[in-house]
Coordinates of C-alpha atoms and ligand atoms in Angstrom, one line a residue:
X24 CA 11.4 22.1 -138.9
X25 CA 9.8 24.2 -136.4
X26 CA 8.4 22.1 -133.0
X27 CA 6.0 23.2 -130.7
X28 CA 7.5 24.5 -127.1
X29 CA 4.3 24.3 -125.4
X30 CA 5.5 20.0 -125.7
X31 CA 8.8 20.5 -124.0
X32 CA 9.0 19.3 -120.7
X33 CA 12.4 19.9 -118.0
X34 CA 14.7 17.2 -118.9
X35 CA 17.4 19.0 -119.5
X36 CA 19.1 21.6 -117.0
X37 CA 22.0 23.4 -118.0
X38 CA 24.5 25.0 -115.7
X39 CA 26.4 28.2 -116.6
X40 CA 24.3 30.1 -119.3
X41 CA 27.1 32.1 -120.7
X42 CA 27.8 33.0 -124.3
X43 CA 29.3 29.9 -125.0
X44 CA 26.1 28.0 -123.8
X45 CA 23.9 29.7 -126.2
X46 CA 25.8 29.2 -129.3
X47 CA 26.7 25.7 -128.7
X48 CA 24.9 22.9 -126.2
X49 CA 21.3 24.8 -126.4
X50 CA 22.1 25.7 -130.0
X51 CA 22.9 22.1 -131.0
X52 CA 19.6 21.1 -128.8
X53 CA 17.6 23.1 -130.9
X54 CA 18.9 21.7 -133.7
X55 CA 17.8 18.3 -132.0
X56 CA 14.2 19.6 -131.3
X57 CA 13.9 20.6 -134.8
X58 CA 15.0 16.8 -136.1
X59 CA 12.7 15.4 -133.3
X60 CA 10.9 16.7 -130.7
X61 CA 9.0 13.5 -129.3
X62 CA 11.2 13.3 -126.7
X63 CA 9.9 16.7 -125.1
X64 CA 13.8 17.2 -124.4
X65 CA 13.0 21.9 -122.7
X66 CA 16.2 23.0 -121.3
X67 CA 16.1 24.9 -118.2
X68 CA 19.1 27.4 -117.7
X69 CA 20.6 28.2 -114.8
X70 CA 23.5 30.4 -113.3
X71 CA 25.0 30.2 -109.9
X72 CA 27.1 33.3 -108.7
X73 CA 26.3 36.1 -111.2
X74 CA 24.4 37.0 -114.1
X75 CA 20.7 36.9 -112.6
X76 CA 19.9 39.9 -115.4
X77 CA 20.6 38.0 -118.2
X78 CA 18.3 35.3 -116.9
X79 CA 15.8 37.8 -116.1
X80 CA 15.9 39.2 -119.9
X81 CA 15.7 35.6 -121.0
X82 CA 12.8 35.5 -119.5
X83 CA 11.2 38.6 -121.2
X84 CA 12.0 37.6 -124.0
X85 CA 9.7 34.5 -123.6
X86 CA 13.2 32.4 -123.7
X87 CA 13.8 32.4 -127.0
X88 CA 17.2 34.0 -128.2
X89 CA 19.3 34.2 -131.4
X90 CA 22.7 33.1 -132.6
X91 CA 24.4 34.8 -135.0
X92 CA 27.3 32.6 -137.1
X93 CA 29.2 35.7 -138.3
X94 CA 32.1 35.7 -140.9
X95 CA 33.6 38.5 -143.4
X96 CA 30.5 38.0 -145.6
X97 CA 27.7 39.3 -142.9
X98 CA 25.8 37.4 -139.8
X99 CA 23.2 34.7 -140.4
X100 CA 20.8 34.5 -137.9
X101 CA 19.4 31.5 -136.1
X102 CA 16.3 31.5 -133.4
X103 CA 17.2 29.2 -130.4
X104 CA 14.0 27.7 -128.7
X105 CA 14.4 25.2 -126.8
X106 CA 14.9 27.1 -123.1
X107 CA 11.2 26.8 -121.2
X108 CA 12.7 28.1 -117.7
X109 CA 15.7 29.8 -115.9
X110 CA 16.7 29.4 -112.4
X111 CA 18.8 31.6 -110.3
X112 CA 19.2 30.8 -106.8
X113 CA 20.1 34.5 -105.6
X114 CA 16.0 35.2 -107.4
X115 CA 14.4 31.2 -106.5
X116 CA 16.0 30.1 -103.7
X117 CA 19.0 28.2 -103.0
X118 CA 16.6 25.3 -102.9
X119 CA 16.1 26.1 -106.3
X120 CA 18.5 24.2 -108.0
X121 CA 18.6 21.1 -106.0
X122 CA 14.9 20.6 -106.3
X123 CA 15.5 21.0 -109.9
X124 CA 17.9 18.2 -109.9
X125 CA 16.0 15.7 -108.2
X126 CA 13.0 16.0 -109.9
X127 CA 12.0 12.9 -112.2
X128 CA 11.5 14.0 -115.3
X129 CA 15.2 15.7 -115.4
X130 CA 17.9 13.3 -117.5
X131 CA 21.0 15.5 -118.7
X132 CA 22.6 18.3 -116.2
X133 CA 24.8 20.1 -118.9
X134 CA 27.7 22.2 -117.7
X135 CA 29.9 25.3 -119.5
X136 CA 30.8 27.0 -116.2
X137 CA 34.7 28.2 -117.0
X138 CA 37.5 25.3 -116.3
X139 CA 38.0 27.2 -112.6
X140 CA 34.2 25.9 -111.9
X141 CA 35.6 22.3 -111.7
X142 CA 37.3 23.3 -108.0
X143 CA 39.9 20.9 -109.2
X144 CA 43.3 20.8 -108.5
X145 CA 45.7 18.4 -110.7
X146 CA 44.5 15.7 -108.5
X147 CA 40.7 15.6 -107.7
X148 CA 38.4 18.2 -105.7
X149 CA 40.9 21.3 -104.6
X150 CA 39.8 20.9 -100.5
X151 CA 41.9 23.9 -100.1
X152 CA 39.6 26.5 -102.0
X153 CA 37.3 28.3 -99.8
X154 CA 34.6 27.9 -101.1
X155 CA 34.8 24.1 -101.4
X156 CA 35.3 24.2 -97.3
X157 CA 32.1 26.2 -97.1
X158 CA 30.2 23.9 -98.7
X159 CA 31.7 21.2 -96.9
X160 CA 31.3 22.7 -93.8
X161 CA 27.4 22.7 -94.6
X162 CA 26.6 25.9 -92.3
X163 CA 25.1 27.3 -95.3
X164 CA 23.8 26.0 -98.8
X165 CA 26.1 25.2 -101.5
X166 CA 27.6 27.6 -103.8
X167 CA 29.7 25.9 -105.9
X168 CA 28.9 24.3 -109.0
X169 CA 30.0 20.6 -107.6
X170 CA 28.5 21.3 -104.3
X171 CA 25.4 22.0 -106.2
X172 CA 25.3 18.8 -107.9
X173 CA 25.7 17.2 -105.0
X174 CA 23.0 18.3 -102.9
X175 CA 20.9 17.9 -106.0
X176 CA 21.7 14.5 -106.5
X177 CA 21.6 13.6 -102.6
X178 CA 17.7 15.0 -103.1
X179 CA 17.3 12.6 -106.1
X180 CA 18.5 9.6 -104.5
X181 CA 16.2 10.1 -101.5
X182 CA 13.7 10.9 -103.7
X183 CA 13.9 7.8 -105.1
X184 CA 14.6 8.7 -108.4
X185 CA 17.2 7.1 -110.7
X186 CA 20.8 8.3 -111.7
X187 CA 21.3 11.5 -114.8
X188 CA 23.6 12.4 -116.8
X189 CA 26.3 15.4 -116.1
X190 CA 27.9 16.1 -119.3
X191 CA 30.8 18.2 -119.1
X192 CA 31.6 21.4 -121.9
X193 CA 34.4 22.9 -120.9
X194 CA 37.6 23.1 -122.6
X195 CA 39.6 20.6 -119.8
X196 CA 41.4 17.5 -120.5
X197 CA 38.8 14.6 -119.9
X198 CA 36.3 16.9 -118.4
X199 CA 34.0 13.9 -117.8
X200 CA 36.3 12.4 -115.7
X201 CA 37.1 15.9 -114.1
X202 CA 33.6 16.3 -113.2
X203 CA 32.9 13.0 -111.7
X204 CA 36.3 12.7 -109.8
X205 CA 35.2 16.0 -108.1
X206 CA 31.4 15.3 -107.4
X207 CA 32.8 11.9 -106.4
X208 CA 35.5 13.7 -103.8
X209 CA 32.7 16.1 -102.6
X210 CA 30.2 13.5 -102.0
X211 CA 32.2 11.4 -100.2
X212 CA 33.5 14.0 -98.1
X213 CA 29.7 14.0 -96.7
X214 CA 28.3 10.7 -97.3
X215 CA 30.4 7.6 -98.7
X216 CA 27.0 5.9 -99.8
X217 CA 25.8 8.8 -101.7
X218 CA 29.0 8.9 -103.6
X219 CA 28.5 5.1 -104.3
X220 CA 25.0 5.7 -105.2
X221 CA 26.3 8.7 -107.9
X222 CA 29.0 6.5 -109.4
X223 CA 26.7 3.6 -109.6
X224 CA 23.4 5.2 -111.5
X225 CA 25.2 8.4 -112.8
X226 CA 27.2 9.0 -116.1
X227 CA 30.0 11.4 -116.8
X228 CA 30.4 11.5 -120.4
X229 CA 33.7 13.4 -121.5
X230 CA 33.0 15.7 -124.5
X231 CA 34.9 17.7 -127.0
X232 CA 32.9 20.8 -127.4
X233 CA 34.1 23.2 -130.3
X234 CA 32.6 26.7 -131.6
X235 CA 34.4 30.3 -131.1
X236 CA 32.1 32.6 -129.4
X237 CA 33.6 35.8 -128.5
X238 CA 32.3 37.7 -125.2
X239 CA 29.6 40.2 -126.1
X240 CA 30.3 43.9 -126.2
X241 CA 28.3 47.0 -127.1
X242 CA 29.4 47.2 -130.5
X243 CA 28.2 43.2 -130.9
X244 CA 25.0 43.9 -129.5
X245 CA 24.6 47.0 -131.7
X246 CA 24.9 44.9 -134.8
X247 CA 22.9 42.6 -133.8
X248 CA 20.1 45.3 -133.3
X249 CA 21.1 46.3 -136.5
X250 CA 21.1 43.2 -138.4
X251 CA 17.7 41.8 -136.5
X252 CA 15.6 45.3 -136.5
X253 CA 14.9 44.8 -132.9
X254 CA 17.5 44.1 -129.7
X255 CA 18.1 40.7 -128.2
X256 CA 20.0 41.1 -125.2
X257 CA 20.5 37.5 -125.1
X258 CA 21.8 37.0 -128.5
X259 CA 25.1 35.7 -129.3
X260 CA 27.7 36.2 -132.2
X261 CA 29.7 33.1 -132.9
X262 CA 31.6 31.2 -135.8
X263 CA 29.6 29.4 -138.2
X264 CA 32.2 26.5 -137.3
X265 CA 30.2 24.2 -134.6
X266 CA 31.9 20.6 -133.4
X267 CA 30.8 18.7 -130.4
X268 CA 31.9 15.0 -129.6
X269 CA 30.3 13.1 -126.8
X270 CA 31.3 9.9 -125.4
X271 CA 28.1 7.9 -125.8
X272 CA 27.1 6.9 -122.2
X273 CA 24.1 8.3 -120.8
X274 CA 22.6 7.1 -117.5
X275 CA 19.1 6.9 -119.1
X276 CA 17.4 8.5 -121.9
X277 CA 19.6 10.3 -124.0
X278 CA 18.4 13.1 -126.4
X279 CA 18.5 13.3 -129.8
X280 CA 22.0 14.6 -130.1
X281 CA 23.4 13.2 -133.4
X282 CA 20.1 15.0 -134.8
X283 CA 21.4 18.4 -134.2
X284 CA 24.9 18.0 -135.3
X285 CA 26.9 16.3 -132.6
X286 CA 28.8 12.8 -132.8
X287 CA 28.7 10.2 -130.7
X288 CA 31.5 7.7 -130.0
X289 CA 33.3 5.7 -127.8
X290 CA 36.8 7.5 -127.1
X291 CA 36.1 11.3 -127.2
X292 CA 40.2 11.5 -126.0
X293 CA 41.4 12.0 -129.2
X294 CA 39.1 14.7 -130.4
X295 CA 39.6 16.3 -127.4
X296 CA 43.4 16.3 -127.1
X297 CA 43.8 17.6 -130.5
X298 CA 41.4 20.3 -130.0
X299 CA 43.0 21.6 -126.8
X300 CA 46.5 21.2 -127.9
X301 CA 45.9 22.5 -131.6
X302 CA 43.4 25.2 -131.1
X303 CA 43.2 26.3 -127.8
X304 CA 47.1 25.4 -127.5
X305 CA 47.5 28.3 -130.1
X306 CA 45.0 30.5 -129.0
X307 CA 46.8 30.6 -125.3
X308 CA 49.7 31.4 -127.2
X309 CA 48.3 34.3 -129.9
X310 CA 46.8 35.8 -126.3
X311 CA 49.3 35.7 -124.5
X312 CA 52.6 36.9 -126.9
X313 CA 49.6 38.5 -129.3
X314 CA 48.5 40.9 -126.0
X315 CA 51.9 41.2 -124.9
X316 CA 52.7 42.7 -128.0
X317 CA 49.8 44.9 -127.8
X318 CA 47.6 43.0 -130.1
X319 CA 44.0 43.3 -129.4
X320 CA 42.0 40.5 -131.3
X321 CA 43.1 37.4 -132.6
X322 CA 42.4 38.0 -136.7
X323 CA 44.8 41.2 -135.5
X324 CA 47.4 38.5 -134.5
X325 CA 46.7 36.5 -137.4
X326 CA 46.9 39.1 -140.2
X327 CA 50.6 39.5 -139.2
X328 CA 53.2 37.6 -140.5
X329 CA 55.0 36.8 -137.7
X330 CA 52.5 35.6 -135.6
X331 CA 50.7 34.0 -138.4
X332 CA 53.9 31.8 -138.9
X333 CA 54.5 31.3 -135.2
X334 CA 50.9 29.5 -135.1
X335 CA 52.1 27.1 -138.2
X336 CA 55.3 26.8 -135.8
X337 CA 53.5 25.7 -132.6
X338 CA 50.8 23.4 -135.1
X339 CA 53.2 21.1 -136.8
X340 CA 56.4 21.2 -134.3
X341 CA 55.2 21.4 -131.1
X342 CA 51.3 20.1 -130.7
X343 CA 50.8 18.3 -133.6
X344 CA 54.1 15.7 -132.8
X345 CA 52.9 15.2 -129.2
X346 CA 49.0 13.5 -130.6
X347 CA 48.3 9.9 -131.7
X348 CA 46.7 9.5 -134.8
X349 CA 43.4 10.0 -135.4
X350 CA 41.8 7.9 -138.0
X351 CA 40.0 10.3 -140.7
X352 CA 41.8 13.4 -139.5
X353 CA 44.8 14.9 -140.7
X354 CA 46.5 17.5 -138.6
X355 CA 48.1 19.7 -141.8
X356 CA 44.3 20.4 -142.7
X357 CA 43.3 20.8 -139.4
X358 CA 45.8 23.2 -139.1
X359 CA 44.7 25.6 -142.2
X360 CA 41.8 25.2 -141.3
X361 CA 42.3 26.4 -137.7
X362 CA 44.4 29.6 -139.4
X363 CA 41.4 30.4 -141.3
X364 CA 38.9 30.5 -138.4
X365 CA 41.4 32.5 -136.3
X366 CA 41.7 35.3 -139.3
X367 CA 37.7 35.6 -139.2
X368 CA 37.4 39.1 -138.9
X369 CA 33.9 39.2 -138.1
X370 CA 34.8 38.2 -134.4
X371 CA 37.1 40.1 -133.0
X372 CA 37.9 37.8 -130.1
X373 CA 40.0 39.1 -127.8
X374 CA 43.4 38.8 -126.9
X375 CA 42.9 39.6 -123.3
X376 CA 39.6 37.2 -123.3
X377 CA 41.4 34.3 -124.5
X378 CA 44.5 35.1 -121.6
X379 CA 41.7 35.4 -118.6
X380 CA 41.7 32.4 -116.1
X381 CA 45.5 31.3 -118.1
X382 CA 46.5 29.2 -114.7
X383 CA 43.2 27.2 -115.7
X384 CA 44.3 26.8 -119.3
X385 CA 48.1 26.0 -119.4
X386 CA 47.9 22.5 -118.5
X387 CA 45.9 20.9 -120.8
X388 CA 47.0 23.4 -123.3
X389 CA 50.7 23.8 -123.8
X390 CA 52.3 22.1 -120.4
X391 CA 50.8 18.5 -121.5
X392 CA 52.2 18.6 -124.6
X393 CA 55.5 19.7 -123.0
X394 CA 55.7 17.4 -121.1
X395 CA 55.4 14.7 -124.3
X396 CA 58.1 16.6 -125.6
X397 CA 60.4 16.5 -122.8
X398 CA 59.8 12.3 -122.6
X399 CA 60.4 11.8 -126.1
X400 CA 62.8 13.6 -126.8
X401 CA 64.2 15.8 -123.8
X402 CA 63.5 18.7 -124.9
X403 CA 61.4 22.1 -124.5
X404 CA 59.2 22.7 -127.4
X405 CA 60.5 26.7 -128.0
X406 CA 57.0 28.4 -128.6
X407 CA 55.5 26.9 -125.6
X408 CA 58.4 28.0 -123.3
X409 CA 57.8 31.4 -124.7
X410 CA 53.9 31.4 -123.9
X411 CA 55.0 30.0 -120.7
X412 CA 57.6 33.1 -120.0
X413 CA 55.0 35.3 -121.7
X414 CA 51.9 34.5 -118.9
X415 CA 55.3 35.2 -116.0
X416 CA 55.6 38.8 -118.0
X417 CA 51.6 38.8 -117.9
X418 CA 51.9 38.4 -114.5
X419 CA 54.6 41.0 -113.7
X420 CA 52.4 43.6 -115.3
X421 CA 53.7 45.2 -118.3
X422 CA 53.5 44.9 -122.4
X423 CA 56.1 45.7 -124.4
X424 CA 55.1 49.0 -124.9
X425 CA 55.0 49.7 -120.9
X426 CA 51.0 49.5 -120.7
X427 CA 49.3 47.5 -118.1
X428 CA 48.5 44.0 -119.3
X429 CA 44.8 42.9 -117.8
X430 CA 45.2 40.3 -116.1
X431 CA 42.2 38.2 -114.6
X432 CA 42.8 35.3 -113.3
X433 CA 42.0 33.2 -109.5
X434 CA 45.7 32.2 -109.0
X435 CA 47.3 36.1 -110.0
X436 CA 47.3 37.6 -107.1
X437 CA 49.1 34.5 -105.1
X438 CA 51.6 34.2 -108.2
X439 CA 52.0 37.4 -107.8
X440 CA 52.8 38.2 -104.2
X441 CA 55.3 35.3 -104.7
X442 CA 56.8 36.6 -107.1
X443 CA 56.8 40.6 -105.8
X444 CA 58.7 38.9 -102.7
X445 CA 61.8 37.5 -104.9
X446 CA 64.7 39.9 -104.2
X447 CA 65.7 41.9 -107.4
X448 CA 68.5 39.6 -108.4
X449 CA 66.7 36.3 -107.7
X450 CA 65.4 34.0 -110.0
X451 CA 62.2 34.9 -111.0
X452 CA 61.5 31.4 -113.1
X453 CA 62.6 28.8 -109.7
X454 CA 59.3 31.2 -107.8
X455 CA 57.2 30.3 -110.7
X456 CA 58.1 27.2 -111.1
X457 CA 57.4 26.4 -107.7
X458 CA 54.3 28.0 -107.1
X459 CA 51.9 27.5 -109.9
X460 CA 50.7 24.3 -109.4
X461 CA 49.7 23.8 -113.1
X462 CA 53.0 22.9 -113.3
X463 CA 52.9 19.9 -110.8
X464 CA 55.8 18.1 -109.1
X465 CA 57.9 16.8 -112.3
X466 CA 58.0 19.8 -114.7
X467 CA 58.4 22.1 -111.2
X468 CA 61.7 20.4 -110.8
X469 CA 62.8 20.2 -114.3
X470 CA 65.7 21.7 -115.0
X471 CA 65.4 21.8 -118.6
X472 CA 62.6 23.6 -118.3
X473 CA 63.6 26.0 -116.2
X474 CA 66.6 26.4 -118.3
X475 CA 64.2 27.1 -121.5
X476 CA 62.1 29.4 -119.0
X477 CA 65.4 31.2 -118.2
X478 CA 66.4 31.6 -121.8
X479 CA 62.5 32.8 -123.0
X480 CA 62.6 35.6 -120.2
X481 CA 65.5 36.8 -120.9
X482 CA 64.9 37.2 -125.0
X483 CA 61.3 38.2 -124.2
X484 CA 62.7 41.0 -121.4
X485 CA 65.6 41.5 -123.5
X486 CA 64.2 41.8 -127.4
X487 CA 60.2 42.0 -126.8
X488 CA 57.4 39.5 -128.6
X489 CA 58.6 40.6 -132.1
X490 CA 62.2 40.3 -132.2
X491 CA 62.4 37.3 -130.2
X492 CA 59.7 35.6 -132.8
X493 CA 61.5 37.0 -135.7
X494 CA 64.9 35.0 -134.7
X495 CA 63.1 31.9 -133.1
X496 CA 61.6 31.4 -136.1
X497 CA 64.6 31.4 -138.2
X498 CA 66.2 29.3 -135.7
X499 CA 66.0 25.5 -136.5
X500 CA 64.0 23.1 -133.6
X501 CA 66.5 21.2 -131.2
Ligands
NAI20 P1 31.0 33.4 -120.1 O1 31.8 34.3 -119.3 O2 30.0 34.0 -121.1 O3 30.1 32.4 -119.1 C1 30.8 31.8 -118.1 C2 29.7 31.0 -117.3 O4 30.4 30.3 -116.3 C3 28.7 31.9 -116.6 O5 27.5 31.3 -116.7 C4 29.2 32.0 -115.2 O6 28.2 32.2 -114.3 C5 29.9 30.6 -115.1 N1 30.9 30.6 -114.1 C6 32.1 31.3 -114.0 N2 32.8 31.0 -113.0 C7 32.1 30.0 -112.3 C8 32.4 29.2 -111.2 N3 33.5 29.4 -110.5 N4 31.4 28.3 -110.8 C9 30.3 28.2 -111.5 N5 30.0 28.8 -112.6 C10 30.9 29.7 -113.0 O7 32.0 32.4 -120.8 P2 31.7 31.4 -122.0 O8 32.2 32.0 -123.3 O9 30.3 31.0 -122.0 O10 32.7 30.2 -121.7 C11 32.5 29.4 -120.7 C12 33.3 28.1 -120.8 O11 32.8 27.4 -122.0 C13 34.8 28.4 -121.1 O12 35.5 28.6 -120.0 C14 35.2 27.1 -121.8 O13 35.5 26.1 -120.9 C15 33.9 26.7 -122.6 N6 34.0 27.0 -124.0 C16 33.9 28.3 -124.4 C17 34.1 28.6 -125.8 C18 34.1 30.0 -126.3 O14 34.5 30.2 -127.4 N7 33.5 30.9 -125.6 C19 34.3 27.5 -126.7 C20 34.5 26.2 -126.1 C21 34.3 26.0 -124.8
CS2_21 C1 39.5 30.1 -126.0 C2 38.3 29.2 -126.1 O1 38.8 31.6 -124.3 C3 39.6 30.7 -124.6 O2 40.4 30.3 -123.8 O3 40.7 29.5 -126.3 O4 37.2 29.5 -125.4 C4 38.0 28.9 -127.6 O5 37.4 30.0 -128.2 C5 37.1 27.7 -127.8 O6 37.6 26.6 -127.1 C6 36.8 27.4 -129.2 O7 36.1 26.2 -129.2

């Protein structure tokens, strides 16, 4: 049912309005509105660093957007409604934000700004990254997304106001917890009571959030011209697939989420573990021995054999083992159905996409579950050590044809300078084992790993993606 926008009041500001945002939080809030508007739950959007055009088009556009779910039979098309403002502090201010924050209608800060946005390191707030130290220092206003919050939220508290809700959607292992561990480090950094106020009257909810939404490119936005008769330079082309589970515990007010399509519950771990390990476990993989192979998309990947059977590999031996049960869900099905989302050839997500920002992605993805291995049974899960010796190739520059491989990503060029400074008969695996810290001080001094690192190097230098897949998989598992 349609609502009326000229109702919706600022309660709901989300940070990071990428194509992900569009297609799943705001679309899944528009969902909500269309349920149940009473609560007057308008979203303002907001980016921090970058992207003040596509906020400025929003805008043009009177805020409203599409989504289009796309799969082999054609694009459906969805209007998304529920945005009343944007706010840019490069355009408003860098009061902007804050202000937003701590005003007293506002109840949920929503957040999709990329896992590096977190400023984390394995173990709280990363102190070390400049730009945390700038906003520490204070000489200027904040930039970061956690130094952000945190001026916000010291602006709310003096204003009197009571505690919101900072719901974390990106793909990180208990990004609740992520997110208040690192406001919690930042704010106590500058004042101890403030962090007690935040943990006292805030709430962090972890969420499992779930929808493929490619980047956008020309050719996207030309079918989407195409398909709407008229250009939308906000629009979005996504899966129909959408999934979001929330940990209910909101600091005050909560919207009607379970309206629009998400579920609530108590635990979110689960949902969330088998989503990073399954899905974006495998998509790390595809990327990274897909691109190395010279595979551009991920339907490309799945539409060949090998690869195809390396995913129903990785699935049922190495990610799906390492996961408690979850009551209601069985892993086999997930699985197909995870092969059959992949193969949508509508998408065309790619490869190189999907391998962007890998430091970020490794941990959750394919080093947790290694690490389950190794405990239970002292070994290294084969596929994983070959996307693991894959992102080292990544890193050392060149496919398997000799092209460059694109690499994007905030820890490359330190990996990279150590590893340009290892002599031509040194070990290559010992310097990337003990300078990425995704790997963190047990696996970095594992020598079963770096035996199976060894071994994947070699076959991968040696033999390439295909041939080493090809006899892996005939191989049976230690
Ligand atoms: P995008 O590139 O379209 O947007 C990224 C957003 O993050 C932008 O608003 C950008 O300004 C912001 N950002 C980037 N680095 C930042 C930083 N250091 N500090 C603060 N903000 C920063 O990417 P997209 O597709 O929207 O994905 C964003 C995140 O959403 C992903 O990293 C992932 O965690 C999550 N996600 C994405 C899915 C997808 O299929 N695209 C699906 C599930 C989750
Ligand atoms: C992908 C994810 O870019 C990536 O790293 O693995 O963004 C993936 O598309 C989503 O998590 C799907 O929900």
């Amino acid at each position: 049912m349609s609502y009326d926008r000229a109702t919706l009041r600022p309660r709901w500001l989300h940070i990071g309005f990428g194509a992900f945002a569009r297609a799943h939080p705001l679309f899944v809030l528009d969902q909500a509105l269309q349920a149940d508007a009473s609560g007057q739950w308008g979203a303002v959007v907001a980016r921090l660093n970058s992207g003040q055009d596509d906020l400025d088009r929003l805008d043009q556009a009177g805020g409203i957007y599409h989504v289009l779910e796309a799969d082999a039979q054609g694009l459906h098309a969805t209007q998304v409604r529920c945005v009343i403002a944007t706010c840019h502090p490069a355009r408003d201010g860098q009061e902007a934000l804050p202000r937003i924050i701590a005003s007293a209608e506002l109840a949920v800060i929503s957040l999709t700004i990329t896992e590096k946005g977190y400023c984390s390191s394995l173990d709280g707030l990363d102190f070390d990254l400049p730009v945390i130290k700038a906003d520490l220092e204070g000489a200027r206003a904040p930039r970061s997304a956690i130094g952000v919050l945190v001026a916000g939220l010291a602006q709310r508290r003096a204003a009197g106001h009571g505690g919101v809700t900072l719901l974390a959607c990106d793909n990180l292992s208990g990004n609740g917890r992520k997110l208040a561990r690192a406001v919690g480090d930042f704010a106590t950094a500058r004042d101890p009571d403030l962090a007690r106020w935040i943990a006292d009257t805030c709430r962090f909810p972890c969420s499992m959030v779930d929808r493929i939404v490619p980047a956008m490119t020309l050719e996207s936005h030309a079918r989407i011209t195409a398909h709407l008769g008229q250009a939308d330079s906000s629009a979005v082309i996504c899966e129909p697939f959408l999934q979001w589970v929330i940990e209910d515990d909101f600091a005050a007010d909560r919207p009607p989420l379970s309206e629009g399509g998400a579920l609530l519950v108590t635990d979110v771990e689960p949902y969330e573990e088998m989503k990073l390990r399954m899905l974006n476990g495998a998509h790390s993989l595809l990327a990274l021995l897909g691109g190395q192979a010279g595979l551009e998309t991920v339907d490309a990947c799945m539409a060949d054999p090998l690869f195809a059977a390396a995913v129903e590999r990785f699935h049922q031996l190495e990610a799906a083992p390492s996961l408690p049960p979850l009551p209601g869900i069985d892993l086999a099905d997930y699985s197909a159905q995870l092969h059959r989302r992949f193969a949508n050839p509508a998408l065309q997500h790619r490869t190189a996409q999907i391998a962007s920002d890998t430091s970020q992605k490794l941990p959750q993805r394919i080093l947790a579950p290694l690490r389950w291995h190794l405990a239970q049974h002292g070994t290294v899960p084969p596929l994983s050590a070959l996307a693991l010796a894959s992102w080292l190739i990544w890193l050392l520059g060149t496919r398997d044809d000799g092209a460059a491989l694109p690499v994007n990503d905030p820890q490359a060029e330190d990996l990279r300078d150590h590893l340009a400074a290892v002599p031509p008969d040194g070990d290559l695996v010992l310097a990337y084992l003990a300078r990425y810290p995704g790997f963190g001080p047990d696996l970095a001094q594992d020598t079963r790993l770096a035996d199976a690192l060894r071994l994947a190097l070699h076959r991968l230098r040696a033999a390439g993606v295909r041939e080493t897949l090809q006899s892996l998989l005939s191989e049976t598992y230690p």
